[in-house]
Short mmCIF file of C-alpha atoms in Angstrom, two decimals:
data_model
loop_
_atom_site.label_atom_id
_atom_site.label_comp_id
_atom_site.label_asym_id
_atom_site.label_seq_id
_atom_site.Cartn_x
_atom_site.Cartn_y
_atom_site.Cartn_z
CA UNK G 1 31.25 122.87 -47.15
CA UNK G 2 34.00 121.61 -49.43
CA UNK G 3 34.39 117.93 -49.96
CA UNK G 4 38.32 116.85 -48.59
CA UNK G 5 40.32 114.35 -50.97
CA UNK G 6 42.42 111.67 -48.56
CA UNK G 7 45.86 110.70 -49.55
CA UNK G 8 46.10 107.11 -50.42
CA UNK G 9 48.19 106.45 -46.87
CA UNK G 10 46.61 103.36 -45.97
CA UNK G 11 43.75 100.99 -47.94
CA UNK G 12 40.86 103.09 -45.72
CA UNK G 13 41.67 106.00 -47.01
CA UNK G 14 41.64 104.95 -50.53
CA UNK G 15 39.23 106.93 -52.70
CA UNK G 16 37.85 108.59 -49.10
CA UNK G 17 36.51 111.88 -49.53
CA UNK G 18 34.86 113.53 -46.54
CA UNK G 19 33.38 117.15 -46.04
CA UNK G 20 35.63 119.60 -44.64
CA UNK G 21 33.78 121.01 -41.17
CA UNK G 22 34.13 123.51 -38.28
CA UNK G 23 34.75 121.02 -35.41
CA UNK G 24 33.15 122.39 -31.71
CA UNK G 25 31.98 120.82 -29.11
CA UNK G 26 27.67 120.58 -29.24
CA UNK G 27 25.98 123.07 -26.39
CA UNK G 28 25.14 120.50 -23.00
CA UNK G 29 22.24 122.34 -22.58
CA UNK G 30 20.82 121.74 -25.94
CA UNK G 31 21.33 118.12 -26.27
CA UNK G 32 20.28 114.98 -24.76
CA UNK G 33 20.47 110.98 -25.10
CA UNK G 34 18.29 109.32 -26.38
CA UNK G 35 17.34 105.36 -26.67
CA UNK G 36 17.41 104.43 -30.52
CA UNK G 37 14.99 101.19 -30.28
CA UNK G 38 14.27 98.78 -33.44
CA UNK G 39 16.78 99.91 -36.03
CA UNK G 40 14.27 98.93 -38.73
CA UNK G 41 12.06 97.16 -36.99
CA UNK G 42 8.53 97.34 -36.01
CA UNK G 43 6.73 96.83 -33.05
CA UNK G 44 6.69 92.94 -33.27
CA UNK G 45 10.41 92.73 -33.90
CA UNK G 46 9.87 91.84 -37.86
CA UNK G 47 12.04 93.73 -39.62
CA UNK G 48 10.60 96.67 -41.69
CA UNK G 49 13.55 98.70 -43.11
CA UNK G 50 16.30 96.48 -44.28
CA UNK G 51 20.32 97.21 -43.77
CA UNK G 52 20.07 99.06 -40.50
CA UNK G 53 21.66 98.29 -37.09
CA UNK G 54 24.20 98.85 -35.08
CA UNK G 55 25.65 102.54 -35.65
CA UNK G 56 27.87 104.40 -32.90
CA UNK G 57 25.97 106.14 -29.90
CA UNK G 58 24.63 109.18 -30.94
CA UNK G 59 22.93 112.21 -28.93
CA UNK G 60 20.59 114.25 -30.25
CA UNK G 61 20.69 118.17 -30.44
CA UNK G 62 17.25 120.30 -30.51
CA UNK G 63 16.54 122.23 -33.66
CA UNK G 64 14.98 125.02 -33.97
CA UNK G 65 12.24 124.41 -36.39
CA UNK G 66 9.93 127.21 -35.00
CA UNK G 67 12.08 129.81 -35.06
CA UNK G 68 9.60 131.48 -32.90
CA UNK G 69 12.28 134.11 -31.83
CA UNK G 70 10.87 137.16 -33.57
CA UNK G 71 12.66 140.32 -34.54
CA UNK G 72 15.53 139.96 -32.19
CA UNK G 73 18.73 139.14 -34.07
CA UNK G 74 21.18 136.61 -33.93
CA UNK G 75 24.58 135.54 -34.96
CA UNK G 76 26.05 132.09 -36.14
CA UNK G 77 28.69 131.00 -33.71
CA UNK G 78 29.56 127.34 -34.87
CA UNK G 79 28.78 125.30 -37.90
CA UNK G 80 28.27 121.56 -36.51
CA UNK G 81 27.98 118.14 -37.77
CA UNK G 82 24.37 115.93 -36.52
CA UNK G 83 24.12 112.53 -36.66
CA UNK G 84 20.96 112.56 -36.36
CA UNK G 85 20.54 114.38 -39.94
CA UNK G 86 22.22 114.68 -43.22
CA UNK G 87 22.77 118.37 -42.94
CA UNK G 88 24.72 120.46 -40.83
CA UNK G 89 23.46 122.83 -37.53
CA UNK G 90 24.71 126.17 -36.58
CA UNK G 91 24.43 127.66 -33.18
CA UNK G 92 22.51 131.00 -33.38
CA UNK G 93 23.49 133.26 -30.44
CA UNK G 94 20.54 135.77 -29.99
CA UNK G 95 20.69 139.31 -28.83
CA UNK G 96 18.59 138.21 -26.08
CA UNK G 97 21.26 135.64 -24.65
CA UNK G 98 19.25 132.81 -26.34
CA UNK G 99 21.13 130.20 -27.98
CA UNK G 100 19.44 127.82 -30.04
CA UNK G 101 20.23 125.49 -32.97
CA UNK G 102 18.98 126.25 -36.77
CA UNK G 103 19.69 124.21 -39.73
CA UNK G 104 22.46 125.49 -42.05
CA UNK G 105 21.69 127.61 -44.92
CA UNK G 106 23.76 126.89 -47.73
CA UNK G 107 26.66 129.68 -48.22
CA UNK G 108 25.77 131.09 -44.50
CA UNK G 109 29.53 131.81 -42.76
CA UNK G 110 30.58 131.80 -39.19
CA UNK G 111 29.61 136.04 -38.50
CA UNK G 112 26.46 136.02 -40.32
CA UNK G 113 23.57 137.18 -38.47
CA UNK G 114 19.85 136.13 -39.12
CA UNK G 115 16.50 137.02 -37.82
CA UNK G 116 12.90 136.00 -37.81
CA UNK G 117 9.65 138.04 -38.05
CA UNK G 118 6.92 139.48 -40.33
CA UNK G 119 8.82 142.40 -41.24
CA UNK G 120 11.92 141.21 -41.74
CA UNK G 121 15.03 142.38 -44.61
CA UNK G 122 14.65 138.93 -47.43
CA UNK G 123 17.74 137.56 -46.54
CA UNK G 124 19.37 133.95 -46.27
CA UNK G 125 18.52 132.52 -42.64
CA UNK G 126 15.87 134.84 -42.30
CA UNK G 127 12.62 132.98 -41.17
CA UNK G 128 9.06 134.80 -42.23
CA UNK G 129 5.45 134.06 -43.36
CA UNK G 130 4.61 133.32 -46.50
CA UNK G 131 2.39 136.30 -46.76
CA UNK G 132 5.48 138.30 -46.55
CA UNK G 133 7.13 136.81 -49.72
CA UNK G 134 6.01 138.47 -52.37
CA UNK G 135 6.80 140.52 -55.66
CA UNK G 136 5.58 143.75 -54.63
CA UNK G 137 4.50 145.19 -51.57
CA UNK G 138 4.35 148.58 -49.29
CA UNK G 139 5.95 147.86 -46.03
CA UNK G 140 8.44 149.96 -44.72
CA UNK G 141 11.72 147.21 -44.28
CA UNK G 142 12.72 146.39 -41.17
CA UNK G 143 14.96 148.64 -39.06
CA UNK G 144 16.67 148.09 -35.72
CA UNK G 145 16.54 150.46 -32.91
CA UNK G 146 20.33 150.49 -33.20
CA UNK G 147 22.44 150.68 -36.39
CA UNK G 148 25.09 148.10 -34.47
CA UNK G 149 24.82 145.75 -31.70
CA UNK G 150 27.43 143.94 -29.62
CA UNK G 151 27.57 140.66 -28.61
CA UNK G 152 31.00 138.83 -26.77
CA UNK G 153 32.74 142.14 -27.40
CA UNK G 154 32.16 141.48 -31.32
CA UNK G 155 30.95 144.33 -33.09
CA UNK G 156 27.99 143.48 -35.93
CA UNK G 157 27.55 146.80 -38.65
CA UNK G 158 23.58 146.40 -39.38
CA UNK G 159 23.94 148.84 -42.10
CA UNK G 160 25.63 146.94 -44.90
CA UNK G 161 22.67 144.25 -44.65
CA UNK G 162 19.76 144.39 -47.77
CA UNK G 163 16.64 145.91 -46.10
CA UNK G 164 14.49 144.77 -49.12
CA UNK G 165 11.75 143.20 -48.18
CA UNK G 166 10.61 142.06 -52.14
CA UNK G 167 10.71 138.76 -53.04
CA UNK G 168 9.67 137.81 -56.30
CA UNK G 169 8.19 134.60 -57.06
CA UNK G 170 10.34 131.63 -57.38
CA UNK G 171 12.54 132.52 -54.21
CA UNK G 172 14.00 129.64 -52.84
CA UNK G 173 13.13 128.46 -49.73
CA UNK G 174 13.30 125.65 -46.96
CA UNK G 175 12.27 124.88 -43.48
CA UNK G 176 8.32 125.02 -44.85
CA UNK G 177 5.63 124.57 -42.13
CA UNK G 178 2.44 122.46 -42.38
CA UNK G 179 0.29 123.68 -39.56
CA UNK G 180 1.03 127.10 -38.25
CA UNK G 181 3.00 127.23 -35.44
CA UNK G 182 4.48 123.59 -35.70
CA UNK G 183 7.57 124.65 -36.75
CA UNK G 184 8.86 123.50 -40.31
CA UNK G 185 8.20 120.03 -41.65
CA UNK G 186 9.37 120.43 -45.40
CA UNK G 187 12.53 120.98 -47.01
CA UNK G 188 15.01 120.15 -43.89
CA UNK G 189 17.26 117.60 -45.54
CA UNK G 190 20.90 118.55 -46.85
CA UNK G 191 20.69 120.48 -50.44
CA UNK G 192 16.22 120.37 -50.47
CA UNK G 193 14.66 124.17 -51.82
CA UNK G 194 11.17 124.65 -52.34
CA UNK G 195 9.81 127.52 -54.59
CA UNK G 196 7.41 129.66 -54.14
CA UNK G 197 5.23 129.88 -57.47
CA UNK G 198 2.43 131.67 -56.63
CA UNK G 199 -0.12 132.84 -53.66
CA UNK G 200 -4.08 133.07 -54.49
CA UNK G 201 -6.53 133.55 -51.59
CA UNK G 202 -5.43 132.33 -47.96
CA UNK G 203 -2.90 129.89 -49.35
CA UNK G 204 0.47 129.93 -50.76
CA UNK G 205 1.27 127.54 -53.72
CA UNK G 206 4.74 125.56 -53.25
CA UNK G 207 6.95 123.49 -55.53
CA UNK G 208 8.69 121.20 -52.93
CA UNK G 209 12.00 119.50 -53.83
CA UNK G 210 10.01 116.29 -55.12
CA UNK G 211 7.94 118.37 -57.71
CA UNK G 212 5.11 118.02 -55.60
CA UNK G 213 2.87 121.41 -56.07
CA UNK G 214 1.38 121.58 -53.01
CA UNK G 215 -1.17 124.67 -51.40
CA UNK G 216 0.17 125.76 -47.64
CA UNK G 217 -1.42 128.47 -45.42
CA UNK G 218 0.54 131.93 -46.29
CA UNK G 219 0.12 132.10 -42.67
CA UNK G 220 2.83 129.42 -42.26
CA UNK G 221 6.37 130.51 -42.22
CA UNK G 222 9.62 129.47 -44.13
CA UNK G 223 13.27 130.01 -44.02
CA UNK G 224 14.93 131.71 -46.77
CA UNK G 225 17.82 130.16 -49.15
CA UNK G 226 18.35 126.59 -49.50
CA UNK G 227 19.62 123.96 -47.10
CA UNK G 228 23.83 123.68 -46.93
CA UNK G 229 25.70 120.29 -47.43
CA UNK G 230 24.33 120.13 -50.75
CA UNK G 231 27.64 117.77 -51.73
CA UNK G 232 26.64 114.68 -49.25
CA UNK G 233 26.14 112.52 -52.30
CA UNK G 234 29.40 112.77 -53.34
CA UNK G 235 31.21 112.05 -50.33
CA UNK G 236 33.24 108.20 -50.80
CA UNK G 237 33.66 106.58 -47.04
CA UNK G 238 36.31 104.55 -48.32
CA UNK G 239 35.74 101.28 -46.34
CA UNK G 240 33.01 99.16 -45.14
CA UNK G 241 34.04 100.38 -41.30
CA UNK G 242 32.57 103.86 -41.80
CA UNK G 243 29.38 102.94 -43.36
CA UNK G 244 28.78 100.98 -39.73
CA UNK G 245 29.65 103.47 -37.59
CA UNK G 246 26.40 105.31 -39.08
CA UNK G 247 24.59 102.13 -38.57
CA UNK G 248 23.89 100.74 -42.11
CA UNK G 249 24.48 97.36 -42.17
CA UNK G 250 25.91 95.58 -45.40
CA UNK G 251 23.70 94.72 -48.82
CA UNK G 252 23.24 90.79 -49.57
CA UNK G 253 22.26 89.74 -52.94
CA UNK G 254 19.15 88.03 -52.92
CA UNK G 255 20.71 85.42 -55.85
CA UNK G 256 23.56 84.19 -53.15
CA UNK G 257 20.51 83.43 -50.16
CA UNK G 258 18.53 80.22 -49.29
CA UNK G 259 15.45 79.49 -50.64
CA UNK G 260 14.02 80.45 -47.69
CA UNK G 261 15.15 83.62 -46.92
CA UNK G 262 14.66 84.95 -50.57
CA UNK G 263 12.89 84.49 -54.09
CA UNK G 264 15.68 84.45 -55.86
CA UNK G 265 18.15 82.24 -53.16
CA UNK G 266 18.82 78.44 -54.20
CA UNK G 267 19.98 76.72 -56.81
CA UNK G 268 23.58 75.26 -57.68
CA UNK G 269 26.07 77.93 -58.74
CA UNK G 270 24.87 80.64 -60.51
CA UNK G 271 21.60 79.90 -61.35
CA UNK G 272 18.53 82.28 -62.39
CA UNK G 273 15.88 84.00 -60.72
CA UNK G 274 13.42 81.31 -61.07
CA UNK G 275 10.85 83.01 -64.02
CA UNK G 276 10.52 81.49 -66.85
CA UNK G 277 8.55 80.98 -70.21
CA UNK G 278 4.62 80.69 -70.72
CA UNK G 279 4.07 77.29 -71.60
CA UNK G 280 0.52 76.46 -72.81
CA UNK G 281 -2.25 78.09 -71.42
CA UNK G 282 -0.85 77.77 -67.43
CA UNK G 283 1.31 81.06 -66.53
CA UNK G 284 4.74 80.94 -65.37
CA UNK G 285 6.04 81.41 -61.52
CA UNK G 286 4.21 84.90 -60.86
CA UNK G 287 1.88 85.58 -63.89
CA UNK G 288 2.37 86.18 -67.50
CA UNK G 289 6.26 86.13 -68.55
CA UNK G 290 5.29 87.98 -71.91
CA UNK G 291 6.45 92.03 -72.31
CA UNK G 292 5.20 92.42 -75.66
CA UNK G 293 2.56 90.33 -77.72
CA UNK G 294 5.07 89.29 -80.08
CA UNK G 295 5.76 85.18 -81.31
CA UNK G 296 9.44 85.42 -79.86
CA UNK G 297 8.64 87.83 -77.00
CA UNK G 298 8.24 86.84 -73.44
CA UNK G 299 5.46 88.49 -70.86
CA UNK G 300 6.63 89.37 -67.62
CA UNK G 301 4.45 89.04 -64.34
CA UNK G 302 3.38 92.96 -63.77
CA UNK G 303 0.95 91.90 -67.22
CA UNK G 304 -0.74 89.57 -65.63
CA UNK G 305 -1.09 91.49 -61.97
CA UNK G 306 -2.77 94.64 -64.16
CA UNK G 307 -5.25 91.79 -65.84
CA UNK G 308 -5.99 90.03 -62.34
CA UNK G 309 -6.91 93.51 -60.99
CA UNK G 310 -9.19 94.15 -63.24
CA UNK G 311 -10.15 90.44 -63.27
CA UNK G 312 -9.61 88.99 -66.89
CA UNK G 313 -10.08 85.54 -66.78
CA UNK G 314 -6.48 84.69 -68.13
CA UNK G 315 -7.82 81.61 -69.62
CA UNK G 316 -9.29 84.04 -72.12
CA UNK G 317 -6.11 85.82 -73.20
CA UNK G 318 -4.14 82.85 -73.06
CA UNK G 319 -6.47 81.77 -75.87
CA UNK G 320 -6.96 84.41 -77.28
CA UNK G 321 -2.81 84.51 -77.37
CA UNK G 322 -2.43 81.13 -78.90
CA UNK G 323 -4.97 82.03 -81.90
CA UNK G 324 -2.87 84.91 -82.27
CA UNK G 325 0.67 82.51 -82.70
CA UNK G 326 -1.02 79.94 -84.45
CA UNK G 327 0.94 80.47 -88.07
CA UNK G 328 -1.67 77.40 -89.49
CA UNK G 329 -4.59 79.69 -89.42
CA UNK G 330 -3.73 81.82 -92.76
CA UNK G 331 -7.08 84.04 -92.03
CA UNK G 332 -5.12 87.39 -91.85
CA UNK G 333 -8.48 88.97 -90.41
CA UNK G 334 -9.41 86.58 -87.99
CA UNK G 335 -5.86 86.68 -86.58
CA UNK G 336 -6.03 90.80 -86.66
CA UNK G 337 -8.92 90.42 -84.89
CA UNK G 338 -7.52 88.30 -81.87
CA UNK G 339 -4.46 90.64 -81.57
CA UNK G 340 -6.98 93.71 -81.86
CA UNK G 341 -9.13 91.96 -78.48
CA UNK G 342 -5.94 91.18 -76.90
CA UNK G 343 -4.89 94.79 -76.42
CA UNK G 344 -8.14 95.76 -75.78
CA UNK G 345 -8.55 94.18 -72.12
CA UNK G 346 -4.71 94.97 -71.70
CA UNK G 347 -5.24 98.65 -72.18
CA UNK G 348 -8.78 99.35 -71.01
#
């Protein structure tokens, strides 16, 4: 979908840019309410995931992640917006009369028509095993009993669709399932692909969107092309109004709080965080404030967590530090010798 620029009409609309959507009303017999309970907290009421609450009343609409409707074609009616997701839903009308919900495939059009199976034509939408993705392989393609099929009085030409049923390597993919017959699990948010590097044995190896390599059953099945709505990190709300109606709730600094409610709150005006120098052999607020072992350097707390772990007596490497910094001593060697120690309980 393309993003949509607002005219600078009224302060809301200032630097808004929204996608550009097919706008339909969702199927009644595909969704249902449901009772959104915490909002970021957990089960003792303590709250878990920050910035969340509120948010306008949403209903949800069952996906398809199973896509369990094999070798019967189907055809995209509407392109949607969920509420429940990041990326868009398209109603699938199936030859069958089913009607179901899939998530959008980037560059699929309102007239395409998809299709699941093991013998299926590699195509965008097109849900099949992993098994069946491959570089080279003898099955006949897939053919329908019919070169055209009608559906609403609409007439859909099977003949100008790719019957190749080669993938190579490295075909994009999305919509991954764990456990066969669970439906898909990976790669469902707006813009994620997954690659398919290689297959060895009973298992398929993936490259999921994180760069996780990660070894699925070729059993398992996966959608074909990448998930649409790939822009949603470029669309600007344009006031604080919007960003509530999804139920995010506005980001406090933790430098304008009370003491109480964060590590950095207190103090009069603008004052710091709160961590300051090593002073003799006693650590700062939170550990070490030293990066590097330098004279004018300072040593920040995540030193002294990796030496409590592996439980240095910081006593040591304080004095150990202080020989180092004491210009007095002119012993080049002995002072060598205290920085050499130093870095070896840092690093090992």
């Amino acid at each position: 979908m393309a993003i949509h620029l607002y005219k600078t009409s009224t302060p809301s609309t200032r630097n808004g840019a929204v996608d550009s959507q097919v706008k339909s009303n969702p199927r009644n017999n595909l969704i249902y309410g449901q009772h959104r309970c915490g909002k970021g907290r957990n089960a003792r009421g303590i709250i878990t995931a920050g910035h969340r609450g509120g948010g306008h009343k949403r209903l949800y609409s069952k996906i398809d992640f199973r896509r369990n409707e094999k070798n019967i074609y189907g055809r995209i009616v509407t392109i949607e917006y969920d509420p429940n997701r990041n990326a868009y839903i398209c109603l699938i009308h199936y030859g069958d009369g089913e009607k179901r919900y899939i998530l959008h495939p980037r560059g699929a059009i309102i007239g395409d028509t998809i299709v699941s199976g093991t013998e299926v034509p590699i195509k965008m939408g097109n849900a099949l095993p992993l098994s069946a993705i491959s570089s080279s392989t003898s099955r006949k393609p897939y053919a329908l009993e019919e070169a055209c099929t009608v559906w609403e009085g609409v007439l859909i030409d099977q003949k100008d669709e790719s019957t190749s049923t080669d993938m190579p390597l490295g075909t994009a993919i999305h919509n991954i399932e764990i456990t066969l017959g669970k439906g898909g699990q990976l790669a469902r948010a707006a813009g994620a692909v997954a690659k398919l590097i290689a297959k060895e044995g009973k298992s398929a190896a993936l490259k999921l969107p994180s760069g996780e390599v990660r070894l699925i059953s070729k059993n398992c099945s996966a959608t074909v092309g990448q998930v649409g709505n790939v822009g949603v990190n470029q669309k600007s709300l344009g006031r604080a109004g919007s960003k509530c109606w999804l139920g995010k709730r506005p980001v406090v600094r933790g430098v304008v709080m009370n003491p109480v409610d964060h590590p950095h709150g207190g103090g009069e005006g603008r004052a710091p965080i709160g961590y300051g120098r090593t002073t003799g052999i006693e650590p700062a607020h939170g550990g070490f404030t030293i990066h590097c072992l330098d004279p004018l350097g300072y040593i920040r707390p995540p030193l002294a967590t990796k030496l409590q772990n592996k439980k240095i007596e910081i006593s040591t490497i304080n004095h150990l530090f202080l020989s180092y910094l004491n210009y007095e001593d002119t012993n080049e060697e002995t002072r060598g010798i205290n920085f050499q120690t130093i870095f070896y309980y840092i690093e090992n």
